[in-house]
Amino acid sequence: MFEGKAAVVREKAGPLVIEDVKLGEPRHDEVVVRIVGTGVCHTDIVVRDQGYPVPLPLVLGHEGAGVVEAVGDGVRSLQPGDHVVLAFGHCGVCGSCKAGRSGYCVEFYDRNFKGARLDGSQTMCDVHDHPVGSAFFSQSSFGAYAVATERNAIKIRKDVPLELMGPLGCGVSTGVGAVLNALKPHAGSSIAIFGAGSVGLSAAMAAAATGCAKIMMVDLHDDRLALATELGATHVINALREDAVARIRELSETGGVDFSLECTGNDKVLVQAIDALRIPGVCGLVGAPAAGARVNLDMNTLLFGRTVRGIIEGDSVPQVFIPQLIELWRLGKFPFDRLVKFYDLADINQAIADSESGLVLKPIVRPT
């Protein structure tokens, strides 16, 4: 039995309340991880507000990093003491998983948004032994401990600051992977990135690494745009002060960019990201809107060769991609640490508020 604090959301759009919880021993394919840091992601906020109807009460958190404390009897690749980053849940055996596209696992929703194990059981309970919603992204890591599976607990080297590494499990790898694995821009090409949050800025760093000649960042915050310039953006556009699409077309000199990436989950911004494409061009969608969100498009915009595609978790294989990102960080080629600010778990609501307001790019909460 493992006992510790966790942040529990009990009502739609309500505060996360720090409570005592208990976790049992890991099952056959599970591991118990002592959390040292968990990134706050936009998807946590969407679920808190019930944009995705995951049952409440629930422990959120899906960018956890920590130390393995216990392993199930079927676990072979991990042992107590290993340092791990927690990624998303996937089955490992469906066609998508076998093809190296685990973000499109046929069980993706149930393993990440059910709020329980596949059999409906919970990994956590409160001090009165009442079940607490858990297994969010197969982890629920806003707390002292999390239960994950062997597949989504990614072993990493021990000589890097573990508390920093959690965002590689989702937001950061989503931005980088969207560029490197999904869009795959060629050297000398152009890209417009809508939303200079941690995902968008990570994408800008990746675009710079691939040799994109023009990297245009669109946002509403001048401080974020200034940082984008430092991280590789060649042009920045404040959409509050100018028409983003018109400016992109002007800067591109080809009627639009080769690639665009929508990171906000806003339907109007997605239309702008598509309209900013040249003929032909590809728009990637990574922003997470509320369930049921729809968008109106001029069909002829697509008819003339433009493509829109969704991208889940950066089209990455976490076991391969996360260690690669760590190596790039160690070499100084991927300074994602410039995006983060640390908070105590007790201050998690402030961390979320600072993220929502744009004050902080990537909060990381640490259990105390």
GROMACS .gro file of N, CA, C and O in nm, residues 41 43 62-63 86-90 101-104 108 112-113 137 139 167-178 181-182 285-286 309-318 321-322 325:
model
  188
   41CYS      N    1  -0.073   2.053  -1.839
   41CYS     CA    2  -0.103   2.059  -1.983
   41CYS      C    3  -0.243   2.114  -2.005
   41CYS      O    4  -0.331   2.103  -1.919
   43THR      N    5  -0.469   1.996  -2.178
   43THR     CA    6  -0.569   1.889  -2.172
   43THR      C    7  -0.617   1.866  -2.029
   43THR      O    8  -0.734   1.831  -2.007
   62HIS      N    9  -0.082   1.422  -1.651
   62HIS     CA   10  -0.040   1.322  -1.750
   62HIS      C   11   0.097   1.353  -1.812
   62HIS      O   12   0.128   1.307  -1.920
   63GLU      N   13   0.177   1.430  -1.738
   63GLU     CA   14   0.315   1.454  -1.778
   63GLU      C   15   0.407   1.427  -1.660
   63GLU      O   16   0.489   1.509  -1.620
   86LEU      N   17   0.647   0.942  -1.775
   86LEU     CA   18   0.519   0.877  -1.803
   86LEU      C   19   0.456   0.939  -1.927
   86LEU      O   20   0.431   1.059  -1.930
   87ALA      N   21   0.430   0.857  -2.027
   87ALA     CA   22   0.366   0.901  -2.151
   87ALA      C   23   0.220   0.858  -2.150
   87ALA      O   24   0.161   0.835  -2.044
   88PHE      N   25   0.161   0.843  -2.267
   88PHE     CA   26   0.019   0.810  -2.279
   88PHE      C   27  -0.001   0.658  -2.282
   88PHE      O   28   0.089   0.581  -2.316
   89GLY      N   29  -0.123   0.616  -2.247
   89GLY     CA   30  -0.155   0.474  -2.249
   89GLY      C   31  -0.188   0.424  -2.389
   89GLY      O   32  -0.247   0.495  -2.469
   90HIS      N   33  -0.148   0.301  -2.417
   90HIS     CA   34  -0.180   0.237  -2.545
   90HIS      C   35  -0.171   0.086  -2.525
   90HIS      O   36  -0.106   0.038  -2.433
  101ARG      N   37   0.254   0.363  -3.445
  101ARG     CA   38   0.167   0.479  -3.438
  101ARG      C   39   0.073   0.464  -3.318
  101ARG      O   40  -0.049   0.467  -3.329
  102SER      N   41   0.133   0.450  -3.200
  102SER     CA   42   0.057   0.420  -3.079
  102SER      C   43  -0.036   0.532  -3.038
  102SER      O   44  -0.131   0.509  -2.962
  103GLY      N   45  -0.014   0.655  -3.086
  103GLY     CA   46  -0.108   0.764  -3.058
  103GLY      C   47  -0.244   0.741  -3.120
  103GLY      O   48  -0.342   0.806  -3.082
  104TYR      N   49  -0.252   0.648  -3.215
  104TYR     CA   50  -0.378   0.616  -3.282
  104TYR      C   51  -0.426   0.477  -3.243
  104TYR      O   52  -0.501   0.412  -3.318
  108PHE      N   53  -0.716   0.404  -2.745
  108PHE     CA   54  -0.656   0.527  -2.692
  108PHE      C   55  -0.751   0.598  -2.596
  108PHE      O   56  -0.709   0.640  -2.488
  112ASN      N   57  -0.688   0.645  -2.178
  112ASN     CA   58  -0.643   0.778  -2.139
  112ASN      C   59  -0.753   0.867  -2.082
  112ASN      O   60  -0.724   0.957  -2.003
  113PHE      N   61  -0.878   0.843  -2.121
  113PHE     CA   62  -0.988   0.933  -2.081
  113PHE      C   63  -1.104   0.862  -2.012
  113PHE      O   64  -1.208   0.923  -1.990
  137PHE      N   65  -0.473   0.914  -1.854
  137PHE     CA   66  -0.356   0.889  -1.937
  137PHE      C   67  -0.271   0.775  -1.879
  137PHE      O   68  -0.149   0.777  -1.886
  139GLN      N   69  -0.200   0.716  -1.580
  139GLN     CA   70  -0.108   0.759  -1.474
  139GLN      C   71  -0.175   0.839  -1.363
  139GLN      O   72  -0.155   0.808  -1.247
  167PRO      N   73   0.726   1.701  -1.888
  167PRO     CA   74   0.660   1.752  -2.010
  167PRO      C   75   0.701   1.681  -2.139
  167PRO      O   76   0.631   1.693  -2.240
  168LEU      N   77   0.812   1.606  -2.136
  168LEU     CA   78   0.848   1.529  -2.254
  168LEU      C   79   0.747   1.418  -2.280
  168LEU      O   80   0.740   1.364  -2.391
  169GLY      N   81   0.667   1.384  -2.180
  169GLY     CA   82   0.569   1.278  -2.197
  169GLY      C   83   0.449   1.316  -2.280
  169GLY      O   84   0.377   1.229  -2.330
  170CYS      N   85   0.424   1.449  -2.297
  170CYS     CA   86   0.308   1.490  -2.376
  170CYS      C   87   0.334   1.620  -2.450
  170CYS      O   88   0.364   1.619  -2.569
  171GLY      N   89   0.320   1.735  -2.382
  171GLY     CA   90   0.317   1.863  -2.452
  171GLY      C   91   0.439   1.892  -2.537
  171GLY      O   92   0.428   1.930  -2.653
  172VAL      N   93   0.557   1.874  -2.479
  172VAL     CA   94   0.679   1.907  -2.552
  172VAL      C   95   0.699   1.811  -2.668
  172VAL      O   96   0.730   1.851  -2.781
  173SER      N   97   0.682   1.681  -2.643
  173SER     CA   98   0.699   1.584  -2.751
  173SER      C   99   0.592   1.599  -2.858
  173SER      O  100   0.617   1.571  -2.976
  174THR      N  101   0.474   1.648  -2.820
  174THR     CA  102   0.370   1.673  -2.920
  174THR      C  103   0.414   1.782  -3.018
  174THR      O  104   0.399   1.766  -3.140
  175GLY      N  105   0.468   1.892  -2.966
  175GLY     CA  106   0.512   1.999  -3.054
  175GLY      C  107   0.627   1.960  -3.143
  175GLY      O  108   0.626   1.983  -3.264
  176VAL      N  109   0.729   1.898  -3.083
  176VAL     CA  110   0.845   1.858  -3.162
  176VAL      C  111   0.807   1.749  -3.261
  176VAL      O  112   0.844   1.753  -3.379
  177GLY      N  113   0.733   1.649  -3.214
  177GLY     CA  114   0.695   1.538  -3.301
  177GLY      C  115   0.605   1.580  -3.415
  177GLY      O  116   0.612   1.524  -3.525
  178ALA      N  117   0.517   1.680  -3.390
  178ALA     CA  118   0.430   1.726  -3.497
  178ALA      C  119   0.511   1.774  -3.616
  178ALA      O  120   0.472   1.755  -3.732
  181ASN      N  121   0.805   1.432  -3.696
  181ASN     CA  122   0.749   1.302  -3.734
  181ASN      C  123   0.630   1.310  -3.827
  181ASN      O  124   0.607   1.218  -3.907
  182ALA      N  125   0.551   1.418  -3.816
  182ALA     CA  126   0.426   1.426  -3.892
  182ALA      C  127   0.437   1.516  -4.015
  182ALA      O  128   0.421   1.471  -4.130
  285LEU      N  129  -0.312   1.975  -3.700
  285LEU     CA  130  -0.395   2.015  -3.587
  285LEU      C  131  -0.351   1.938  -3.464
  285LEU      O  132  -0.359   1.814  -3.461
  286VAL      N  133  -0.302   2.009  -3.362
  286VAL     CA  134  -0.267   1.945  -3.236
  286VAL      C  135  -0.343   2.005  -3.119
  286VAL      O  136  -0.348   1.946  -3.011
  309ARG      N  137  -0.459   1.763  -4.132
  309ARG     CA  138  -0.450   1.634  -4.064
  309ARG      C  139  -0.433   1.653  -3.914
  309ARG      O  140  -0.367   1.746  -3.867
  310GLY      N  141  -0.498   1.566  -3.839
  310GLY     CA  142  -0.481   1.566  -3.695
  310GLY      C  143  -0.353   1.493  -3.657
  310GLY      O  144  -0.312   1.398  -3.724
  311ILE      N  145  -0.293   1.537  -3.547
  311ILE     CA  146  -0.169   1.478  -3.500
  311ILE      C  147  -0.181   1.453  -3.350
  311ILE      O  148  -0.200   1.546  -3.272
  312ILE      N  149  -0.173   1.327  -3.310
  312ILE     CA  150  -0.183   1.289  -3.170
  312ILE      C  151  -0.044   1.255  -3.116
  312ILE      O  152   0.029   1.175  -3.175
  313GLU      N  153  -0.007   1.319  -3.005
  313GLU     CA  154   0.118   1.289  -2.934
  313GLU      C  155   0.240   1.293  -3.025
  313GLU      O  156   0.338   1.220  -3.007
  314GLY      N  157   0.234   1.380  -3.125
  314GLY     CA  158   0.350   1.401  -3.211
  314GLY      C  159   0.387   1.284  -3.299
  314GLY      O  160   0.501   1.273  -3.345
  315ASP      N  161   0.291   1.194  -3.324
  315ASP     CA  162   0.321   1.074  -3.405
  315ASP      C  163   0.445   1.002  -3.355
  315ASP      O  164   0.523   0.945  -3.434
  316SER      N  165   0.466   1.003  -3.225
  316SER     CA  166   0.592   0.950  -3.172
  316SER      C  167   0.576   0.811  -3.114
  316SER      O  168   0.466   0.768  -3.076
  317VAL      N  169   0.687   0.741  -3.107
  317VAL     CA  170   0.700   0.619  -3.028
  317VAL      C  171   0.773   0.661  -2.902
  317VAL      O  172   0.894   0.684  -2.905
  318PRO      N  173   0.703   0.676  -2.789
  318PRO     CA  174   0.766   0.737  -2.670
  318PRO      C  175   0.894   0.669  -2.626
  318PRO      O  176   0.989   0.737  -2.583
  321PHE      N  177   1.138   0.818  -2.879
  321PHE     CA  178   1.142   0.963  -2.898
  321PHE      C  179   1.185   1.039  -2.773
  321PHE      O  180   1.263   1.134  -2.780
  322ILE      N  181   1.136   0.998  -2.657
  322ILE     CA  182   1.168   1.071  -2.534
  322ILE      C  183   1.319   1.066  -2.503
  322ILE      O  184   1.380   1.170  -2.476
  325LEU      N  185   1.489   1.314  -2.735
  325LEU     CA  186   1.473   1.453  -2.695
  325LEU      C  187   1.566   1.488  -2.578
  325LEU      O  188   1.620   1.599  -2.571
   0.00000   0.00000   0.00000
